[in-house]
Tab-separated table of C-alpha atoms in Angstrom:
chain	number	residue	atom	x	y	z
A	864	MET	CA	18.530	-20.897	12.730
A	865	VAL	CA	15.611	-20.985	14.458
A	866	SER	CA	15.529	-17.827	15.811
A	867	LYS	CA	15.517	-16.397	11.778
A	868	LEU	CA	12.633	-18.648	11.233
A	869	MET	CA	10.626	-17.507	14.424
A	870	ASN	CA	11.124	-13.778	12.739
A	871	ARG	CA	10.272	-14.814	9.877
A	872	THR	CA	7.199	-16.400	11.232
A	873	ARG	CA	5.873	-14.071	13.805
A	874	GLY	CA	7.584	-11.049	13.258
A	875	GLU	CA	10.159	-9.072	15.651
A	876	ALA	CA	8.933	-5.583	17.267
A	877	PHE	CA	11.438	-2.617	17.910
A	878	SER	CA	12.623	-2.067	21.060
A	879	SER	CA	10.816	-0.118	23.591
A	880	VAL	CA	13.709	3.075	22.718
A	881	LEU	CA	13.365	2.775	19.057
A	882	MET	CA	9.426	2.577	19.322
A	883	ARG	CA	9.268	5.849	21.208
A	884	GLU	CA	11.538	6.910	18.614
A	885	VAL	CA	9.673	6.134	15.642
A	886	LYS	CA	6.305	7.448	17.517
A	887	GLN	CA	8.320	10.880	18.059
A	888	ARG	CA	8.654	11.793	14.735
A	889	PHE	CA	5.249	11.104	13.762
A	890	LEU	CA	1.710	13.217	13.476
A	891	LEU	CA	-1.574	12.628	15.843
A	892	VAL	CA	-0.551	8.671	16.729
A	893	ASP	CA	-1.781	8.580	20.362
A	894	HIS	CA	-4.218	11.340	20.580
A	895	ASP	CA	-6.844	13.284	17.741
A	896	HIS	CA	-6.179	16.716	16.123
A	897	HIS	CA	-8.024	18.093	18.917
A	898	GLY	CA	-6.681	16.496	22.022
A	899	ARG	CA	-8.277	13.104	22.220
A	900	GLU	CA	-6.883	10.418	23.154
A	901	ARG	CA	-7.722	7.237	20.323
A	902	LEU	CA	-6.256	4.447	18.314
A	903	TYR	CA	-6.532	5.176	14.714
A	904	PHE	CA	-6.822	2.191	13.145
A	905	ASP	CA	-7.861	3.393	9.656
A	906	ASN	CA	-4.246	2.957	8.514
A	907	ALA	CA	-4.837	1.489	5.251
A	908	GLY	CA	-7.701	4.383	4.327
A	909	GLY	CA	-5.148	6.709	4.844
A	910	SER	CA	-2.392	6.692	6.788
A	911	PHE	CA	-0.344	8.559	10.273
A	912	ARG	CA	2.023	11.728	8.127
A	913	LEU	CA	5.566	11.944	9.229
A	914	LYS	CA	6.593	14.925	10.856
A	915	ALA	CA	8.979	16.395	8.822
A	916	ALA	CA	6.896	15.637	5.656
A	917	VAL	CA	3.983	17.895	6.862
A	918	GLU	CA	6.828	20.568	7.164
A	919	ARG	CA	8.307	19.934	4.113
A	920	PHE	CA	5.282	19.692	2.861
A	921	ALA	CA	3.874	23.699	4.008
A	922	GLN	CA	7.878	24.660	3.044
A	923	VAL	CA	8.118	23.759	-0.546
A	924	ASP	CA	4.583	24.657	-1.273
A	925	ALA	CA	5.082	28.082	-0.001
A	926	ILE	CA	8.055	28.966	-2.652
A	927	PRO	CA	6.453	30.960	-5.769
A	928	ASP	CA	8.842	30.042	-8.366
A	929	ASN	CA	8.309	28.350	-11.504
A	930	ALA	CA	10.500	25.044	-11.483
A	931	GLU	CA	10.685	25.786	-15.428
A	932	ARG	CA	12.643	29.273	-15.207
A	933	ILE	CA	16.947	29.179	-14.919
A	934	HIS	CA	17.340	32.272	-12.066
A	935	ALA	CA	18.838	29.906	-9.149
A	936	THR	CA	15.456	28.787	-6.552
A	937	ALA	CA	13.851	27.478	-10.214
A	938	VAL	CA	17.255	25.272	-10.548
A	939	GLU	CA	16.661	24.010	-6.406
A	940	LEU	CA	12.948	23.644	-7.447
A	941	GLN	CA	14.727	21.335	-10.659
A	942	ASP	CA	16.964	19.303	-7.682
A	943	ILE	CA	13.861	18.635	-5.046
A	944	GLN	CA	12.449	16.895	-8.498
A	945	ALA	CA	15.505	15.011	-10.263
A	946	ARG	CA	16.212	13.515	-5.720
A	947	GLY	CA	12.427	12.970	-5.520
A	948	CYS	CA	12.479	11.369	-8.650
A	949	ALA	CA	15.706	9.523	-7.835
A	950	ASP	CA	13.742	8.605	-4.748
A	951	LEU	CA	11.021	6.855	-6.511
A	952	ARG	CA	14.177	5.016	-8.417
A	953	THR	CA	15.101	3.839	-4.695
A	954	ILE	CA	11.550	2.536	-2.819
A	955	LEU	CA	11.244	0.312	-6.136
A	956	ASN	CA	15.086	-0.539	-7.235
A	957	ALA	CA	14.169	0.930	-10.472
A	958	GLN	CA	16.628	1.446	-13.301
A	959	GLY	CA	15.693	3.865	-16.214
A	960	GLY	CA	11.881	4.243	-17.613
A	961	SER	CA	9.535	7.419	-16.233
A	962	VAL	CA	8.570	8.525	-13.015
A	963	TYR	CA	5.041	10.157	-13.183
A	964	ALA	CA	4.045	12.444	-10.521
A	965	SER	CA	-0.023	12.940	-10.531
A	966	LEU	CA	-2.749	14.066	-8.236
A	967	THR	CA	-3.929	10.269	-7.342
A	968	ALA	CA	-2.544	7.437	-8.158
A	969	SER	CA	-6.242	6.822	-8.838
A	970	GLY	CA	-5.774	9.091	-12.233
A	971	ALA	CA	-2.299	7.591	-12.845
A	972	MET	CA	-3.499	3.914	-12.830
A	973	PHE	CA	-6.112	4.738	-15.337
A	974	ASP	CA	-3.190	6.648	-17.321
A	975	MET	CA	-1.287	3.462	-17.563
A	976	VAL	CA	-4.028	0.774	-18.510
A	977	ARG	CA	-5.430	3.340	-21.230
A	978	ALA	CA	-1.961	3.620	-22.679
A	979	ILE	CA	-1.113	-0.192	-23.071
A	980	ALA	CA	-4.734	-1.057	-24.214
A	981	GLU	CA	-4.949	1.302	-26.685
A	982	ASN	CA	-1.345	0.197	-28.446
A	983	VAL	CA	-0.770	-3.029	-27.213
A	984	PRO	CA	-2.607	-5.943	-29.637
A	985	GLY	CA	-4.221	-8.390	-28.403
A	986	THR	CA	-7.468	-10.537	-28.010
A	987	ASN	CA	-8.265	-10.244	-23.821
A	988	MET	CA	-6.551	-8.544	-20.603
A	989	VAL	CA	-6.219	-10.244	-17.435
A	990	THR	CA	-7.147	-9.171	-14.167
A	991	THR	CA	-8.462	-10.134	-10.317
A	992	VAL	CA	-11.464	-9.978	-8.458
A	993	LEU	CA	-9.259	-8.608	-5.723
A	994	GLU	CA	-8.354	-5.401	-7.515
A	995	HIS	CA	-8.948	-1.587	-6.662
A	996	PRO	CA	-11.375	0.225	-8.441
A	997	SER	CA	-9.268	2.173	-9.943
A	998	ALA	CA	-7.722	-1.215	-11.954
A	999	PHE	CA	-10.510	-2.861	-12.322
A	1000	ASP	CA	-12.504	-0.173	-13.456
A	1001	ALA	CA	-9.862	1.112	-15.643
A	1002	MET	CA	-9.734	-2.598	-17.004
A	1003	SER	CA	-12.908	-3.182	-17.529
A	1004	LEU	CA	-13.564	0.120	-19.174
A	1005	TYR	CA	-11.157	-0.076	-21.801
A	1006	ALA	CA	-11.904	-4.000	-22.779
A	1007	GLU	CA	-15.059	-3.385	-23.058
A	1008	ARG	CA	-14.095	-0.197	-25.050
A	1009	LEU	CA	-11.524	-1.981	-27.076
A	1010	GLY	CA	-13.800	-5.294	-28.002
A	1011	ARG	CA	-11.442	-7.165	-26.034
A	1012	GLU	CA	-11.955	-10.332	-23.462
A	1013	LEU	CA	-11.620	-8.977	-19.046
A	1014	ARG	CA	-10.277	-12.394	-17.440
A	1015	VAL	CA	-10.742	-12.031	-13.767
A	1016	ALA	CA	-8.603	-14.352	-11.860
A	1017	PRO	CA	-10.533	-15.406	-8.735
A	1018	SER	CA	-10.020	-15.066	-4.821
A	1019	ASN	CA	-8.786	-17.645	-2.603
A	1020	PRO	CA	-11.349	-17.951	0.067
A	1021	VAL	CA	-8.805	-19.183	2.157
A	1022	THR	CA	-5.270	-16.732	1.915
A	1023	GLY	CA	-7.322	-14.252	1.420
A	1024	GLY	CA	-5.269	-13.500	-1.903
A	1025	VAL	CA	-5.715	-14.610	-5.445
A	1026	ASP	CA	-3.783	-18.171	-6.465
A	1027	VAL	CA	-0.909	-17.878	-8.736
A	1028	ASP	CA	-1.888	-20.330	-11.000
A	1029	ALA	CA	-5.117	-18.682	-11.005
A	1030	ILE	CA	-3.682	-15.786	-12.630
A	1031	VAL	CA	-1.376	-17.288	-15.399
A	1032	ALA	CA	-4.182	-20.009	-16.158
A	1033	LEU	CA	-6.082	-16.482	-18.130
A	1034	VAL	CA	-2.297	-15.135	-20.107
A	1035	ASP	CA	-2.338	-16.432	-23.742
A	1036	GLN	CA	-0.493	-15.359	-26.514
A	1037	GLY	CA	-4.315	-12.781	-27.118
A	1038	THR	CA	-2.987	-11.144	-23.656
A	1039	CYS	CA	-2.179	-7.085	-23.830
A	1040	LEU	CA	-2.289	-6.198	-20.743
A	1041	LEU	CA	-2.080	-8.556	-16.900
A	1042	ASN	CA	-2.894	-5.909	-13.942
A	1043	VAL	CA	-2.446	-7.091	-10.501
A	1044	ILE	CA	-2.195	-5.786	-7.459
A	1045	TYR	CA	0.639	-6.267	-4.716
A	1046	ALA	CA	-1.727	-7.088	-1.462
A	1047	SER	CA	-5.221	-6.594	-0.905
A	1048	ASN	CA	-6.524	-3.674	0.641
A	1049	ILE	CA	-9.342	-5.862	2.858
A	1050	SER	CA	-7.845	-9.152	3.847
A	1051	GLY	CA	-4.532	-7.886	3.375
A	1052	ALA	CA	-3.054	-11.166	1.881
A	1053	LYS	CA	-0.058	-10.239	-0.559
A	1054	LEU	CA	0.129	-11.696	-4.007
A	1055	ASP	CA	3.629	-14.010	-5.259
A	1056	ILE	CA	4.527	-10.927	-7.432
A	1057	GLU	CA	8.444	-12.475	-8.161
A	1058	GLU	CA	6.333	-15.877	-9.097
A	1059	ILE	CA	3.811	-14.187	-11.463
A	1060	VAL	CA	5.393	-11.961	-13.606
A	1061	ARG	CA	7.881	-15.105	-14.102
A	1062	ARG	CA	5.498	-17.171	-15.102
A	1063	ALA	CA	3.138	-15.215	-16.989
A	1064	ARG	CA	6.091	-14.291	-18.568
A	1065	ALA	CA	6.548	-17.522	-19.618
A	1066	VAL	CA	3.515	-17.958	-21.459
A	1067	LYS	CA	4.087	-14.660	-23.203
A	1068	PRO	CA	7.210	-13.375	-23.128
A	1069	ASP	CA	6.148	-9.650	-23.916
A	1070	LEU	CA	3.580	-9.333	-21.533
A	1071	TYR	CA	2.546	-6.129	-20.674
A	1072	ILE	CA	2.190	-5.924	-16.527
A	1073	VAL	CA	1.353	-2.944	-14.216
A	1074	VAL	CA	1.041	-3.475	-10.683
A	1075	ASP	CA	-0.639	-1.290	-8.125
A	1076	ALA	CA	0.999	-1.241	-5.072
A	1077	VAL	CA	-0.160	2.064	-2.907
A	1078	GLN	CA	-1.857	-0.254	-0.377
A	1079	HIS	CA	1.587	-3.050	-0.435
A	1080	ALA	CA	4.217	0.259	-0.404
A	1081	PRO	CA	5.022	1.431	3.148
A	1082	HIS	CA	4.277	-2.428	4.634
A	1083	GLY	CA	7.384	-4.266	2.932
A	1084	LEU	CA	9.750	-4.517	0.259
A	1085	ILE	CA	9.750	-4.034	-3.563
A	1086	ASP	CA	12.884	-4.748	-6.098
A	1087	LEU	CA	11.702	-4.253	-10.215
A	1088	GLN	CA	14.718	-6.224	-10.635
A	1089	LYS	CA	13.079	-9.292	-9.342
A	1090	THR	CA	9.593	-8.117	-10.352
A	1091	PRO	CA	10.212	-6.451	-14.050
A	1092	VAL	CA	6.819	-5.246	-14.627
A	1093	ASP	CA	6.038	-2.447	-16.999
A	1094	GLY	CA	4.122	0.325	-14.516
A	1095	ILE	CA	3.218	0.676	-10.760
A	1096	ASN	CA	2.458	3.834	-8.484
A	1097	ILE	CA	2.266	4.200	-4.734
A	1098	ALA	CA	0.150	6.469	-3.092
A	1099	PRO	CA	2.150	9.110	-0.802
A	1100	TYR	CA	-0.684	10.284	1.282
A	1101	LYS	CA	-0.895	6.124	2.821
A	1102	PHE	CA	3.051	5.985	3.179
A	1103	PHE	CA	3.178	8.772	5.681
A	1104	GLY	CA	3.454	11.607	3.069
A	1105	CYS	CA	0.063	13.754	2.147
A	1106	ARG	CA	-2.681	13.942	-0.205
A	1107	GLY	CA	-2.569	15.184	-3.361
A	1108	SER	CA	-0.311	13.243	-4.595
A	1109	GLY	CA	-0.021	10.372	-6.524
A	1110	LEU	CA	3.597	8.901	-7.801
A	1111	THR	CA	4.105	6.199	-11.058
A	1112	TRP	CA	7.235	4.664	-12.411
A	1113	VAL	CA	6.352	3.390	-16.159
A	1114	SER	CA	9.532	0.742	-18.407
A	1115	ASP	CA	11.448	2.421	-20.874
A	1116	ARG	CA	8.553	0.641	-23.753
A	1117	ALA	CA	5.521	1.565	-21.664
A	1118	ALA	CA	6.559	4.844	-21.063
A	1119	VAL	CA	7.196	5.682	-24.748
A	1120	LEU	CA	3.473	4.273	-25.449
A	1121	PRO	CA	1.106	6.897	-27.225
A	1122	HIS	CA	-0.605	8.940	-24.171
A	1123	HIS	CA	-1.721	12.079	-22.973
A	1124	LYS	CA	1.000	14.705	-23.236
A	1125	LEU	CA	1.947	17.791	-24.616
A	1126	ALA	CA	2.961	17.306	-28.398
A	1127	GLY	CA	6.255	19.306	-28.289
A	1128	LYS	CA	7.712	16.743	-24.602
A	1129	LYS	CA	9.701	13.905	-25.122
A	1130	PRO	CA	8.309	10.910	-26.374
A	1131	ASP	CA	8.572	9.065	-22.579
A	1132	TYR	CA	7.459	12.399	-20.972
A	1133	TRP	CA	3.926	11.535	-18.840
A	1134	ASP	CA	3.457	14.479	-16.938
A	1135	LEU	CA	0.426	17.206	-18.127
A	1136	GLY	CA	1.072	20.680	-16.585
A	1137	SER	CA	3.817	21.935	-14.342
A	1138	ALA	CA	4.902	19.384	-11.806
A	1139	ALA	CA	4.526	20.129	-7.317
A	1140	PRO	CA	7.842	20.466	-6.409
A	1141	TRP	CA	6.653	19.009	-2.513
A	1142	GLN	CA	5.435	16.309	-3.902
A	1143	PHE	CA	9.198	14.782	-5.047
A	1144	ALA	CA	10.551	16.838	-1.377
A	1145	VAL	CA	7.917	14.552	0.904
A	1146	LEU	CA	8.258	11.676	-0.867
A	1147	THR	CA	12.313	12.845	-0.198
A	1148	GLU	CA	11.270	12.523	3.357
A	1149	ILE	CA	9.670	9.415	3.154
A	1150	VAL	CA	12.932	7.546	1.937
A	1151	ASP	CA	14.402	9.825	3.991
A	1152	TYR	CA	12.988	8.813	7.514
A	1153	VAL	CA	12.993	4.686	6.732
A	1154	CYS	CA	16.966	5.064	5.257
A	1155	TRP	CA	16.653	6.682	9.428
A	1156	LEU	CA	14.690	3.600	10.686
A	1157	GLY	CA	17.239	1.134	8.712
A	1158	GLY	CA	20.789	2.624	9.918
A	1159	HIS	CA	19.370	0.869	13.352
A	1160	PHE	CA	19.817	-2.383	11.610
A	1161	THR	CA	22.523	-2.089	9.122
A	1162	ASP	CA	26.130	-0.314	8.705
A	1163	ALA	CA	25.556	0.338	4.838
A	1164	SER	CA	26.047	3.426	3.733
A	1165	ASP	CA	24.039	3.511	0.483
A	1166	ARG	CA	20.877	4.180	0.201
A	1167	ARG	CA	18.592	1.497	-0.878
A	1168	ALA	CA	20.905	-0.732	0.852
A	1169	LEU	CA	19.804	1.778	3.849
A	1170	PHE	CA	15.915	1.670	2.765
A	1171	VAL	CA	15.485	-2.009	2.382
A	1172	ALA	CA	16.911	-2.189	6.073
A	1173	GLY	CA	14.185	-0.094	6.940
A	1174	ILE	CA	10.978	-1.374	5.685
A	1175	THR	CA	12.396	-4.615	6.577
A	1176	HIS	CA	11.809	-4.250	10.050
A	1177	ILE	CA	9.106	-2.346	9.410
A	1178	GLU	CA	7.231	-5.613	8.252
A	1179	LEU	CA	8.918	-7.402	10.558
A	1180	HIS	CA	7.586	-5.181	13.405
A	1181	GLU	CA	4.164	-5.283	11.733
A	1182	ARG	CA	4.004	-8.691	11.002
A	1183	ALA	CA	4.722	-8.350	15.684
A	1184	LEU	CA	1.864	-6.148	16.174
A	1185	LEU	CA	0.115	-8.681	13.360
A	1186	ALA	CA	0.532	-11.896	15.623
A	1187	THR	CA	-0.343	-9.671	19.185
A	1188	LEU	CA	-4.030	-9.378	17.761
A	1189	LEU	CA	-4.812	-12.690	16.618
A	1190	ASP	CA	-3.379	-14.295	19.845
A	1191	GLY	CA	-2.977	-12.426	22.032
A	1192	THR	CA	0.170	-11.422	25.109
A	1193	ALA	CA	-0.217	-12.418	28.716
A	1194	ASN	CA	-2.273	-9.175	29.498
A	1195	ALA	CA	-4.850	-9.481	26.874
A	1196	THR	CA	-6.788	-12.074	24.802
A	1197	GLY	CA	-5.824	-12.617	20.548
A	1198	LEU	CA	-8.980	-12.117	18.762
A	1199	ARG	CA	-8.928	-15.507	17.473
A	1200	GLU	CA	-9.677	-16.851	20.838
A	1201	MET	CA	-11.707	-14.198	21.845
A	1202	LYS	CA	-15.867	-14.930	22.566
A	1203	GLY	CA	-17.997	-13.993	19.968
A	1204	VAL	CA	-15.148	-12.866	17.475
A	1205	ASN	CA	-14.555	-13.863	14.241
A	1206	VAL	CA	-10.893	-13.483	12.461
A	1207	PHE	CA	-11.967	-13.449	8.483
A	1208	LEU	CA	-9.432	-15.172	5.931
A	1209	ASP	CA	-6.932	-16.735	8.597
A	1210	HIS	CA	-4.295	-17.635	6.754
A	1211	GLU	CA	-1.604	-19.361	9.554
A	1212	ASP	CA	1.838	-17.881	7.212
A	1213	LEU	CA	2.197	-14.213	8.750
A	1214	SER	CA	4.708	-13.609	6.717
A	1215	LYS	CA	2.163	-14.225	3.357
A	1216	ARG	CA	0.131	-11.425	4.873
A	1217	ASP	CA	0.815	-6.931	5.449
A	1218	LEU	CA	-1.070	-5.361	8.999
A	1219	ILE	CA	-4.497	-5.354	8.249
A	1220	LEU	CA	-7.348	-7.398	9.764
A	1221	GLY	CA	-11.222	-8.531	8.832
A	1222	ILE	CA	-13.662	-9.305	12.228
A	1223	GLY	CA	-16.546	-9.789	13.304
A	1224	PHE	CA	-18.791	-9.580	16.037
A	1225	ASP	CA	-21.522	-12.471	16.539
A	1226	ARG	CA	-24.692	-10.379	17.674
A	1227	ILE	CA	-23.816	-6.880	15.888
A	1228	ASP	CA	-23.176	-6.193	12.191
A	1229	CYS	CA	-19.854	-4.721	10.987
A	1230	THR	CA	-21.079	-1.009	11.133
A	1231	GLN	CA	-22.610	-0.940	14.606
A	1232	ALA	CA	-19.494	-2.468	15.472
A	1233	VAL	CA	-17.183	0.301	14.217
A	1234	VAL	CA	-19.475	2.894	16.011
A	1235	GLU	CA	-19.282	0.757	19.393
A	1236	TYR	CA	-15.318	1.399	19.052
A	1237	GLY	CA	-15.784	4.922	18.312
A	1238	LYS	CA	-17.788	5.664	21.649
A	1239	ARG	CA	-14.597	4.109	22.768
A	1240	GLY	CA	-12.017	5.842	21.423
A	1241	VAL	CA	-10.984	3.020	18.245
A	1242	THR	CA	-11.007	4.306	14.832
A	1243	VAL	CA	-12.008	1.476	12.507
A	1244	TYR	CA	-13.553	0.805	9.098
A	1245	GLU	CA	-16.090	-0.878	7.934
A	1246	ARG	CA	-15.882	-3.071	4.216
A	1247	VAL	CA	-19.995	-3.993	3.808
A	1248	ALA	CA	-20.905	-4.998	-0.192
A	1249	THR	CA	-22.745	-2.072	-0.814
A	1250	SER	CA	-19.855	-0.261	-0.944
A	1251	ILE	CA	-18.231	0.355	-4.539
A	1252	TYR	CA	-15.134	-0.046	-2.611
A	1253	SER	CA	-15.763	-3.429	-1.164
A	1254	LYS	CA	-18.636	-5.281	-2.861
A	1255	ARG	CA	-16.374	-7.484	-5.272
A	1256	MET	CA	-13.999	-8.276	-3.262
A	1257	LEU	CA	-16.372	-9.202	-0.085
A	1258	GLU	CA	-18.915	-10.988	-2.366
A	1259	SER	CA	-15.727	-13.377	-3.824
A	1260	PHE	CA	-14.768	-14.420	-0.539
A	1261	GLY	CA	-18.379	-15.173	0.576
A	1262	LEU	CA	-18.718	-11.966	3.230
A	1263	ALA	CA	-21.476	-10.039	3.848
A	1264	GLY	CA	-18.625	-6.971	5.318
A	1265	THR	CA	-16.000	-6.878	7.527
A	1266	VAL	CA	-14.255	-4.502	10.198
A	1267	ARG	CA	-10.856	-4.291	8.044
A	1268	VAL	CA	-8.413	-3.044	11.368
A	1269	SER	CA	-4.753	-1.369	10.115
A	1270	PRO	CA	-2.539	-0.170	12.258
A	1271	LEU	CA	0.564	1.115	10.939
A	1272	HIS	CA	4.182	0.844	12.296
A	1273	CYS	CA	4.678	3.383	14.502
A	1274	ASN	CA	2.057	1.538	16.907
A	1275	SER	CA	3.250	-0.887	19.222
A	1276	VAL	CA	2.252	-4.221	21.273
A	1277	ALA	CA	1.042	-2.370	23.536
A	1278	ASP	CA	-1.395	-0.757	21.412
A	1279	MET	CA	-2.062	-3.728	19.898
A	1280	GLU	CA	-3.422	-5.285	23.642
A	1281	LYS	CA	-5.422	-1.936	23.883
A	1282	PHE	CA	-6.869	-2.851	21.013
A	1283	LEU	CA	-7.891	-6.199	22.227
A	1284	ARG	CA	-9.183	-5.481	26.192
A	1285	ILE	CA	-12.015	-2.908	24.098
A	1286	THR	CA	-12.887	-5.430	21.961
A	1287	ALA	CA	-13.495	-7.559	24.673
A	1288	GLU	CA	-15.374	-5.020	26.013
A	1289	ILE	CA	-17.070	-4.679	22.883
A	1290	ALA	CA	-18.210	-8.517	22.236
A	1291	ALA	CA	-19.062	-8.211	26.464
A	1292	ASP	CA	-21.450	-5.538	26.163
A	1293	ILE	CA	-23.524	-7.215	23.744
A	1294	GLY	CA	-23.992	-10.266	25.666
A	1295	VAL	CA	-21.374	-12.434	24.770
A	1296	SER	CA	-20.106	-14.599	27.889
């Protein structure tokens, strides 16, 4: 029992043997594309690519054939797409509904919000202050266009998230759409989607709910059987895959709402134009990898069970990395104890956070800090209140800026220790004793 509790609160790092195997499956983990040694800790803005995903992308995209034919290669491409659709359902534990492939997850979010807002009656739409602009701006656009009140749940500066009570308090019989983010891409705080869905639907049983899972999907389990929403999107480029792809699932009832489509297609069809089979092939490689990882922790053969085991241990490993960053090891002082460094939105319960940290320095601003990290071979990102991608969220927390630190599970505890030593060096070099 104590061991299980420790795993929940502090995580469990991969063994050294498994860590080496994991790193070997990714491109450019320890060096950039010029061969220069570096730590890439900006995975919340991109992510490391699986070698298999990049190779499969090139292989499938090189095929000139149109999938909408009857010859053997076309059928092969159709099978690739069918497997990819099934694998999105594996990730989400989704049944029924429609799978929608688009250029970006942001574009898909606008499409989902539009279909629901334009076709479901109501007087208001509910979202949160922590949404990505693709969700918040879509909600704002259609609320204004349709003459509906936009209700925005505030953030909690202690947890870095949004309280369930704050969201549910805004939902009533006039709410046509609730839109929430699964996890903040600034604080890493996870919203309690299961409780939000349960309580919001207790207020309005037929409420439409759309979730942005782009940030969270690579870091933790999603289960639509426990969180029955009407739309959810992911971005494979943040999930060990390739850019130029967004994948979305919409529920049976949402899929048949009027939306942009060719008139001759079925009512629940959302794709426009010819499919790009590589999008689906890459998703299958992602699921294959997570299932491979899961096979180290379970004897199950079912694909969803293997995926659950894999993503669960990704989450546990990343939690151990987060604990290392915060509290350090015998080899490196943690950020919480480091002089001249501040950890923002430092909620104690690590089980409620994805692997994202916001930090600041006493004597330099976050932009200068990012430059200092770059000089030392570390890539991080400044979130500043002048950015359209950061302003609303940071101001809700009372912050002018933060250095966002976002490693990935293919990083090791040793990588975290190296980052901590570099951070201490930066703090010392700017005059902190």
